[in-house]
XYZ file of C-alpha atoms in Angstrom:
655
model
C -84.954 71.300 196.197
C -86.564 67.972 197.014
C -90.183 67.522 196.041
C -92.556 65.451 198.308
C -95.607 64.193 196.314
C -99.000 63.833 198.200
C -100.179 60.358 198.389
C -102.796 59.402 195.986
C -105.359 58.910 198.756
C -104.810 62.391 200.156
C -104.749 64.363 196.791
C -108.396 65.466 197.222
C -107.671 66.593 200.843
C -104.764 68.807 199.897
C -106.475 70.801 197.088
C -106.774 73.917 199.171
C -103.734 74.059 201.618
C -104.333 77.172 203.979
C -101.042 77.259 205.976
C -98.072 75.412 207.119
C -96.866 75.064 210.738
C -93.429 73.744 212.026
C -93.569 71.325 214.960
C -91.111 70.768 217.702
C -90.347 67.141 216.552
C -89.241 68.535 212.937
C -92.365 67.543 211.333
C -94.859 69.953 209.443
C -98.362 70.591 210.310
C -100.487 71.270 207.109
C -103.987 73.162 207.364
C -105.818 71.751 204.234
C -109.147 73.498 205.243
C -111.000 70.328 205.557
C -108.488 68.668 207.763
C -105.185 68.858 209.776
C -102.284 66.650 208.426
C -98.677 65.868 209.711
C -95.916 65.600 207.392
C -92.569 63.913 208.394
C -89.638 64.912 205.922
C -87.419 62.320 207.209
C -89.749 59.326 206.235
C -91.520 61.240 203.660
C -95.090 60.222 205.371
C -98.291 62.186 205.495
C -100.775 61.272 208.162
C -103.784 63.056 209.441
C -103.821 64.548 212.877
C -107.033 63.525 214.846
C -108.717 63.695 218.182
C -111.795 61.694 218.730
C -114.949 63.321 218.116
C -113.307 66.615 217.468
C -112.556 68.925 214.291
C -109.221 70.461 214.664
C -108.554 74.080 213.615
C -104.827 75.150 213.829
C -104.469 78.782 215.156
C -100.810 79.580 215.620
C -97.441 78.477 217.107
C -96.835 78.840 220.930
C -93.368 80.012 222.442
C -92.284 76.260 222.874
C -92.863 75.616 219.168
C -95.931 73.663 219.636
C -99.112 74.171 217.596
C -102.174 75.749 219.385
C -105.372 73.958 218.119
C -108.871 74.788 218.542
C -111.085 71.545 219.291
C -114.419 72.115 217.653
C -117.559 69.795 218.215
C -118.786 69.017 214.536
C -122.258 69.169 215.780
C -122.044 72.479 217.724
C -119.432 74.568 215.997
C -120.690 77.672 217.806
C -120.058 75.964 221.330
C -117.562 77.026 223.956
C -113.841 77.246 222.903
C -111.490 74.601 223.888
C -107.793 75.351 223.085
C -104.918 72.441 223.253
C -101.290 72.299 222.290
C -100.025 69.756 219.811
C -96.040 68.991 220.033
C -96.219 66.424 216.869
C -97.140 63.429 219.147
C -99.628 64.295 221.807
C -102.242 66.966 222.796
C -101.549 68.731 225.961
C -103.280 71.484 227.858
C -102.219 75.074 226.979
C -99.309 76.349 229.366
C -101.914 78.907 230.087
C -105.702 78.862 231.332
C -108.501 78.994 228.717
C -109.411 82.409 227.627
C -111.905 83.923 230.316
C -113.953 85.511 229.215
C -114.107 83.966 226.106
C -113.846 86.228 223.034
C -116.895 86.255 220.759
C -117.408 85.064 217.468
C -115.068 82.512 215.599
C -111.292 82.162 216.397
C -109.213 83.271 213.550
C -105.480 83.270 214.702
C -103.046 83.140 217.793
C -99.808 85.103 218.076
C -97.142 84.762 220.427
C -94.908 87.816 221.314
C -91.240 87.828 222.301
C -91.964 87.962 225.959
C -94.564 85.039 225.855
C -97.637 86.882 225.928
C -100.479 85.490 223.905
C -102.845 87.413 221.209
C -105.916 85.785 220.113
C -107.994 87.083 217.275
C -111.540 86.452 216.820
C -114.508 87.630 214.611
C -115.767 90.057 217.287
C -112.517 91.274 218.881
C -109.038 90.196 220.558
C -108.027 88.480 223.588
C -104.682 89.201 225.384
C -103.002 86.974 227.810
C -100.568 88.928 230.253
C -99.752 88.869 233.955
C -101.226 85.363 234.263
C -104.663 86.443 233.084
C -106.501 87.067 229.856
C -107.932 90.591 228.923
C -110.668 90.647 226.133
C -111.515 93.571 223.843
C -114.655 93.307 222.312
C -115.264 95.456 219.146
C -118.704 96.713 219.951
C -117.958 100.482 219.320
C -115.509 100.422 216.528
C -112.523 101.043 218.815
C -110.980 97.465 218.621
C -110.344 95.401 215.449
C -112.637 93.001 214.467
C -111.648 89.816 212.744
C -107.842 90.071 213.410
C -106.474 87.147 211.294
C -102.657 88.092 211.449
C -100.362 89.818 213.995
C -96.816 91.094 214.269
C -94.700 92.557 216.957
C -92.581 95.812 216.473
C -89.146 96.254 217.951
C -90.696 98.637 220.589
C -93.147 96.052 221.721
C -96.108 97.505 220.034
C -98.516 95.004 218.483
C -99.951 95.394 214.743
C -102.891 93.114 213.615
C -104.673 93.150 210.345
C -108.300 92.786 209.384
C -109.782 92.748 205.988
C -109.238 96.538 205.139
C -107.415 98.094 208.055
C -104.110 97.760 210.121
C -104.420 98.279 213.716
C -101.723 99.276 216.562
C -101.911 98.283 220.084
C -99.533 100.711 222.232
C -99.920 98.761 225.563
C -103.214 100.612 226.514
C -105.308 101.077 223.580
C -106.083 100.342 219.948
C -105.581 102.759 216.928
C -105.819 102.535 213.112
C -102.619 102.628 211.506
C -103.813 102.554 207.856
C -107.084 101.963 206.326
C -108.454 101.258 202.619
C -106.776 98.054 202.000
C -108.716 95.608 199.623
C -108.664 92.202 201.566
C -105.398 91.800 203.574
C -104.240 88.329 203.188
C -100.815 88.494 205.459
C -98.882 90.661 207.428
C -95.098 90.051 207.886
C -92.177 92.154 209.790
C -88.931 91.275 208.045
C -85.371 91.270 209.670
C -84.572 94.665 208.286
C -87.490 96.180 210.237
C -89.900 96.750 207.131
C -93.583 95.921 207.388
C -95.142 93.972 204.708
C -98.932 93.606 203.902
C -100.194 91.258 201.393
C -103.630 92.454 199.778
C -105.648 92.038 196.787
C -104.376 95.160 195.450
C -100.458 95.428 195.599
C -97.971 94.606 198.132
C -97.771 97.425 200.660
C -94.630 98.322 202.528
C -94.165 100.388 205.491
C -90.364 101.573 205.673
C -88.733 104.897 206.659
C -92.256 106.079 208.355
C -94.069 105.799 204.933
C -96.227 103.491 203.159
C -95.039 102.239 199.632
C -97.096 100.138 197.291
C -95.449 97.432 194.804
C -97.415 96.178 192.025
C -97.004 94.843 188.586
C -94.964 98.025 187.517
C -92.085 96.855 189.875
C -92.126 93.366 188.481
C -94.655 91.420 190.212
C -96.654 88.904 188.215
C -99.987 90.134 189.576
C -101.403 92.861 191.902
C -103.394 90.303 193.934
C -100.879 89.233 196.673
C -101.867 86.084 198.594
C -98.928 85.807 200.777
C -95.664 87.288 201.808
C -93.012 85.232 203.553
C -89.233 85.751 204.744
C -86.861 82.675 204.209
C -84.035 81.823 206.500
C -81.550 83.976 204.169
C -83.636 87.013 204.753
C -85.235 87.222 201.118
C -88.763 88.290 200.718
C -91.061 86.029 198.579
C -94.469 87.119 197.477
C -97.371 84.486 196.363
C -99.435 86.004 193.905
C -102.496 84.873 192.090
C -100.360 84.124 189.084
C -97.111 82.818 190.669
C -94.435 83.363 193.152
C -92.044 86.348 193.088
C -88.641 87.066 194.823
C -87.757 90.411 195.832
C -84.271 91.766 194.733
C -83.481 94.791 196.691
C -79.904 95.062 195.199
C -81.149 95.513 191.827
C -81.926 99.272 192.415
C -79.297 100.473 195.242
C -78.994 104.085 194.166
C -81.555 106.873 195.241
C -83.422 109.109 192.731
C -82.514 112.677 191.948
C -84.971 115.401 193.120
C -85.835 118.497 191.167
C -88.098 121.365 191.519
C -89.499 123.409 188.565
C -87.663 126.654 188.681
C -90.075 129.811 188.691
C -89.184 132.986 186.914
C -87.472 135.901 188.862
C -90.858 137.805 189.069
C -92.497 134.617 190.490
C -89.732 134.395 193.305
C -91.483 137.367 194.728
C -95.125 136.630 195.348
C -97.567 139.054 196.489
C -99.227 138.464 199.875
C -102.423 136.336 199.648
C -101.294 134.692 196.265
C -101.218 130.775 196.163
C -97.736 129.569 195.139
C -97.622 126.096 193.515
C -94.271 124.325 193.079
C -93.831 121.294 190.557
C -92.026 118.492 192.074
C -90.028 116.049 189.873
C -87.151 113.375 189.998
C -85.571 110.687 188.135
C -84.613 107.213 189.193
C -81.054 106.245 187.991
C -82.068 102.916 186.713
C -85.574 103.805 185.868
C -87.012 101.174 187.696
C -89.349 103.700 189.113
C -90.900 106.118 186.660
C -91.208 109.816 187.441
C -94.997 109.719 188.153
C -94.528 106.974 190.777
C -92.061 108.692 193.005
C -92.868 109.465 196.392
C -91.951 113.062 197.714
C -91.515 114.406 201.114
C -91.125 118.139 201.586
C -90.767 120.811 204.429
C -91.084 124.641 204.542
C -88.836 126.912 206.636
C -86.831 124.130 208.345
C -89.825 122.709 209.928
C -90.612 118.768 210.250
C -90.616 116.777 207.010
C -93.985 115.650 205.622
C -94.757 111.900 205.098
C -93.762 110.509 201.623
C -96.621 110.263 199.392
C -97.302 110.650 195.812
C -97.617 114.426 194.980
C -96.437 116.008 191.603
C -97.057 119.523 193.178
C -97.531 121.251 196.525
C -99.185 124.657 196.930
C -98.894 127.067 199.755
C -101.225 129.956 200.528
C -101.707 132.761 203.297
C -97.944 132.570 203.926
C -96.666 135.316 205.995
C -94.592 137.988 204.396
C -90.897 137.644 204.065
C -88.484 134.987 202.871
C -89.278 131.468 202.673
C -87.228 128.108 202.132
C -88.562 125.088 200.534
C -86.982 121.611 200.599
C -88.168 118.198 198.917
C -86.603 114.943 198.602
C -87.885 111.857 196.463
C -88.037 108.116 197.284
C -88.378 105.407 194.820
C -90.381 102.204 195.054
C -87.356 100.549 196.384
C -87.236 102.932 199.524
C -84.225 104.715 198.280
C -84.239 108.421 199.479
C -82.398 111.193 197.925
C -80.171 112.455 200.895
C -79.356 115.705 198.899
C -82.833 117.378 198.949
C -83.664 119.940 196.301
C -83.921 123.540 197.552
C -85.774 126.542 196.432
C -86.239 129.972 198.104
C -89.056 132.522 197.446
C -90.367 135.823 199.002
C -93.956 136.747 200.040
C -94.091 140.448 199.480
C -96.561 142.630 201.453
C -98.359 145.496 200.195
C -96.635 148.817 201.324
C -100.134 150.275 202.617
C -100.598 146.816 204.649
C -97.071 147.000 206.080
C -97.851 147.698 209.688
C -94.387 146.960 210.612
C -93.290 150.135 209.061
C -95.655 152.107 211.330
C -94.411 150.337 214.399
C -90.914 150.871 213.530
C -91.278 154.545 213.141
C -93.121 154.883 216.229
C -90.409 152.738 218.113
C -87.578 154.617 216.328
C -89.151 157.931 217.412
C -89.507 156.782 221.108
C -86.092 155.552 221.074
C -84.650 158.802 219.550
C -86.646 160.769 222.338
C -85.416 158.589 225.083
C -81.879 158.797 223.884
C -82.092 162.594 223.653
C -83.338 163.011 227.050
C -80.599 160.497 228.192
C -77.915 162.616 226.338
C -79.190 165.980 227.948
C -79.207 164.291 231.341
C -75.855 162.984 231.027
C -74.468 166.100 229.654
C -75.742 167.939 232.886
C -74.257 165.283 234.947
C -70.766 165.423 232.970
C -70.882 169.292 233.571
C -71.348 168.837 237.364
C -68.907 166.097 237.741
C -66.165 167.705 235.376
C -64.221 169.060 238.535
C -64.296 165.591 240.347
C -63.163 163.672 237.247
C -60.249 166.150 236.995
C -59.368 165.507 240.665
C -59.682 161.732 240.326
C -57.661 161.883 237.184
C -54.833 163.925 238.905
C -54.979 161.265 241.943
C -54.781 158.302 239.602
C -51.872 160.031 237.764
C -49.861 160.610 240.906
C -50.618 156.972 242.129
C -49.391 155.546 238.760
C -46.055 157.638 238.856
C -45.456 156.177 242.340
C -46.433 152.672 241.174
C -44.294 152.981 238.057
C -41.191 154.175 240.422
C -41.606 151.269 242.723
C -41.716 148.923 239.636
C -38.685 150.341 238.022
C -36.713 150.112 241.321
C -37.999 146.554 241.741
C -36.749 145.702 238.257
C -33.515 147.315 238.922
C -32.952 145.114 242.169
C -34.039 142.029 240.587
C -31.602 142.502 237.852
C -28.813 143.448 240.084
C -29.453 140.343 242.019
C -29.367 138.141 239.080
C -26.000 139.887 237.998
C -24.639 139.327 241.476
C -25.499 135.692 241.429
C -24.114 135.107 238.099
C -20.756 136.971 238.846
C -20.673 134.983 242.173
C -21.092 131.785 240.344
C -18.027 132.396 238.114
C -16.046 133.691 240.908
C -16.684 130.494 242.631
C -15.084 128.572 239.814
C -12.001 130.973 239.795
C -11.699 130.817 243.725
C -11.636 127.285 243.657
C -8.511 127.142 241.398
C -6.970 129.874 243.529
C -7.796 127.585 246.600
C -6.404 124.525 245.284
C -3.283 126.211 244.126
C -2.688 127.925 247.600
C -3.065 124.393 249.191
C -0.352 122.879 246.760
C 1.837 126.111 247.603
C 1.393 125.605 251.361
C 2.287 121.746 250.959
C 5.434 122.500 248.703
C 7.273 125.531 250.117
C 10.465 123.786 249.678
C 9.803 123.129 245.923
C 10.348 126.489 244.056
C 9.313 125.152 240.705
C 5.607 123.999 242.037
C 5.325 127.347 243.834
C 6.306 129.159 240.820
C 3.943 127.141 238.685
C 0.991 127.745 241.256
C 1.682 131.499 241.274
C 1.514 131.641 237.676
C -1.861 129.848 237.696
C -3.094 132.143 240.232
C -2.227 135.219 238.129
C -3.804 133.815 235.217
C -7.196 133.107 236.898
C -7.065 136.426 238.485
C -6.680 137.969 235.045
C -9.586 136.031 233.978
C -11.643 137.338 236.901
C -10.781 140.725 235.913
C -11.904 139.943 232.439
C -15.207 138.626 233.648
C -15.721 141.805 235.529
C -14.882 143.806 232.563
C -17.409 141.652 230.549
C -20.088 141.962 233.049
C -19.752 145.800 232.846
C -19.789 145.526 229.044
C -23.188 143.713 229.194
C -25.114 147.024 229.864
C -23.594 149.190 227.280
C -22.385 148.717 223.628
C -18.765 148.634 222.800
C -17.252 149.317 219.372
C -13.917 147.823 220.544
C -13.378 144.587 218.370
C -11.940 141.562 220.102
C -8.520 140.251 218.868
C -8.083 136.872 217.061
C -8.298 133.728 219.125
C -6.508 130.579 218.664
C -9.144 127.994 219.843
C -6.641 125.056 220.357
C -4.514 127.213 222.418
C -7.441 128.515 224.439
C -8.589 124.953 225.215
C -4.837 123.964 226.461
C -4.751 126.913 228.701
C -8.252 126.216 230.157
C -7.053 122.574 230.920
C -4.072 124.088 232.757
C -6.462 125.989 234.762
C -8.210 122.923 236.169
C -5.273 122.007 238.539
C -3.705 118.668 239.412
C -6.176 117.783 242.092
C -9.072 118.032 239.360
C -7.038 116.340 236.910
C -6.389 113.357 239.473
C -10.097 113.016 239.859
C -11.454 113.448 236.266
C -9.562 112.171 233.073
C -9.514 114.917 230.447
C -8.691 114.105 226.905
C -8.277 116.747 224.239
C -8.767 115.839 220.496
C -7.461 118.894 218.652
C -8.092 119.655 214.898
C -4.966 121.102 213.181
C -4.831 124.228 211.261
C -7.974 126.055 212.843
C -8.560 129.469 211.697
C -8.233 132.355 214.056
C -11.441 133.708 215.340
C -12.411 137.222 216.632
C -13.624 136.263 220.060
C -12.701 136.923 223.808
C -10.547 134.313 225.143
C -11.706 135.018 228.546
C -15.310 134.353 227.477
C -14.392 131.050 225.889
C -12.346 129.824 228.972
C -15.368 130.592 231.219
C -17.847 128.753 228.927
C -15.537 125.689 228.937
C -14.933 125.753 232.503
C -18.736 125.575 233.123
C -19.169 122.970 230.666
C -16.157 120.829 232.400
C -17.263 121.350 235.896
C -20.803 120.445 234.887
C -19.543 117.397 233.116
C -17.528 116.327 236.238
C -20.506 116.568 238.611
C -22.721 114.581 236.096
C -20.191 111.415 236.322
C -20.136 109.096 239.215
C -18.334 106.067 238.005
C -16.064 106.558 235.114
C -15.083 110.251 235.251
C -13.804 111.185 231.775
C -14.212 114.256 229.745
C -13.437 114.673 225.981
C -12.809 118.171 224.444
C -12.828 118.327 220.769
C -12.218 121.155 218.302
C -12.779 121.356 214.601
C -14.332 123.508 211.833
C -17.371 122.972 209.479
C -19.101 125.153 206.580
C -22.578 124.135 207.523
C -24.400 124.220 210.939
C -26.022 121.145 212.169
C -29.909 121.115 212.968
C -31.627 121.604 216.445
C -29.149 124.576 217.640
C -30.443 125.987 221.083
C -28.618 129.406 220.166
C -27.911 130.310 216.469
C -24.626 131.956 215.518
C -24.044 134.847 213.396
C -24.056 133.948 209.525
C -20.489 133.159 208.303
C -18.911 131.263 205.491
C -17.143 128.672 208.128
C -17.388 127.988 211.801
C -15.117 126.585 214.315
C -16.392 124.646 217.200
C -15.282 123.045 220.713
C -17.386 120.461 222.333
C -17.269 118.983 225.718
C -18.345 115.399 226.242
C -19.044 113.418 229.264
C -20.169 109.871 230.071
C -22.558 110.896 232.923
C -26.273 110.523 233.694
C -27.334 112.616 230.937
C -30.356 115.107 230.942
C -33.799 113.932 230.979
C -35.718 115.009 227.699
C -38.342 117.047 229.799
C -35.449 119.051 231.400
C -33.510 119.668 228.168
C -35.453 122.717 226.930
C -34.808 124.343 230.294
C -31.239 123.960 231.166
C -30.328 127.478 229.935
C -33.040 129.252 231.989
C -31.744 131.309 234.895
C -31.965 129.710 238.271
C -32.893 126.292 236.807
C -31.177 123.447 238.325
C -31.565 119.697 238.983
C -29.114 119.872 241.791
C -31.716 121.195 244.386
C -31.920 117.871 246.314
C -28.183 116.894 245.823
C -25.302 117.556 248.441
C -23.860 120.246 246.281
C -26.769 122.667 245.484
C -26.590 124.673 242.109
C -27.601 128.019 241.586
C -28.991 127.283 238.184
C -26.804 130.340 236.746
C -23.924 128.597 235.105
C -25.512 127.770 231.768
C -27.471 130.799 231.721
C -24.017 132.927 231.775
C -22.838 130.399 229.166
C -25.779 131.327 227.168
C -25.417 135.130 227.598
C -21.500 135.009 227.037
C -22.122 133.051 223.619
C -24.637 135.523 222.588
C -22.374 138.418 223.364
C -19.961 136.724 220.990
C -22.335 135.889 218.203
C -21.653 132.277 218.932
C -24.085 129.352 218.698
C -24.766 126.581 221.257
C -26.029 122.814 221.015
C -26.766 120.195 223.353
C -26.955 116.389 222.748
C -28.013 114.116 225.777
C -28.738 110.439 226.228
C -29.988 109.247 229.643
C -27.441 107.177 231.262
C -24.969 107.516 228.374
C -23.753 111.231 228.809
C -24.292 114.607 227.315
C -22.192 116.729 224.730
C -22.088 120.729 224.849
C -20.876 122.327 221.679
C -19.809 126.212 221.285
C -19.887 127.120 217.458
C -17.840 130.307 216.750
C -18.290 132.183 213.362
C -15.117 132.710 211.127
C -15.444 136.375 210.288
C -14.018 138.196 206.984
C -10.916 138.997 208.894
C -7.697 140.052 206.851
C -5.658 137.268 208.353
C -8.183 134.731 209.184
C -5.771 131.753 209.497
C -4.402 130.638 212.829
C -2.154 133.096 214.468
């Protein structure tokens, strides 16, 4: 803090400083009551502001920062108004015309709103400059403030002004009194947090959360007589009292009070009609900055609007309607902390039985309803008797139509199932016929080579037997069979499946078989396993374009991996065979659907697929109580694995 002492020659002039006004050039205008002075902080100089032959009265700051000054004639102080602006160096005309018509009485203050409009308070009314003209409100009938000495602007554009004992509001059309009963208002302030402060001879009044709160000596002020209230550049509130300056510390009491209601006895919770019920309100401030009898309370009954916060230790209700009522109350301390958890109380107003007109009305209404429904029931009974024959005829007709529809639906389902089975068999036989066709072409080209002819004839016999096994399996899908399959050597089955592929296939696709030694035999159909492997191998070959290599792997394990498409039957151990390719892989969005019937991604390719290969694999594996898994990475290939449980067989080792 830097002190700037008054010059000895001006000490007497500065005995009663009324106000300070900042100027655009960085100087400060000082209203000393008997004169206007300018203080320059840089040079620490004080000098009087004068205009020849005029007495200067500062009224307020303009939008450009200049000071609005009233020029008074010392000889005729009640003469016509003359207003000019002072920027710290020169007097200039106002940026607007002089008030016309001029407000009557002494000018007291000038206020500039955010949109540049001017408000001029006088002893007999208010003048408002807007839309390039002045509008004067004369207080002749008490509907306009008289003697407005200070103004503020609210966020919604409304203007408040204060006279000695009242605060007025202008809503853009008319004036109204916001609050009365003040004892000599000295200052009016709207702080950055939206609170409105009123300095008066009795307490510092604050308008916050739509409620008026008074702060006095009980809240730490040196005196209840507040001469000025200001907000510094840090947003702190200062109050100048008759006994010194005080700083407001809002963080000293951040916690809201706890609200309570004096509980009534159970009998008092049931209040007879016409009785006045009184509820005692209470609360406790956590840090006891606000004693209990100075708390403010807001309440509501039956979820209606909350009342304004006010000092009230009790609240009474009378002439309440009969029935249950709900009362809520919340407390606010003098620091404007509100209890968000309102206290609640429920009570019932009991109506005397002989006054309960609702019972009579309920009885009349009930009797009317009973008579109505009795007549309705009788009428309905007559209609039912009359239409009984018609209902029977309609029921018989609907039953016949339902039977016809059921027969048509059953026939449609049978034909659909037959078509699906035929398409699946055709898919599997296409694979077998491909092998037979290839072998026949090799026999045709090698008639002079008995060894090759004999080999291809054996291969044709093998796939024909496999086709017969498929037919037998397809027929077995529709009926249960008690016949147990024999033990199958998985490695031998893979070897024979590779032989079925033929030389031409082996020239186009490179097949590798990584066998696991000493695999236990499993009770499964060799034809089923070969058909599953052929589907896997043919799909793998079609998925590859550049490096056409397929790897078949066998092995055993005691614990199944996670994420199986089809879970096998429970067993102590499992053998598996996997088919891995280096093709394009399967997109993640297609992976859950590859085993669905008729789902195929070859619809737009040169060789269209039926979408039944993998669905048949799924059904064959389920028939054997086997499991399936698929692992695929786009552009890196896929791996299909068949898991076969090792049953508790007398000779479970490899045969």
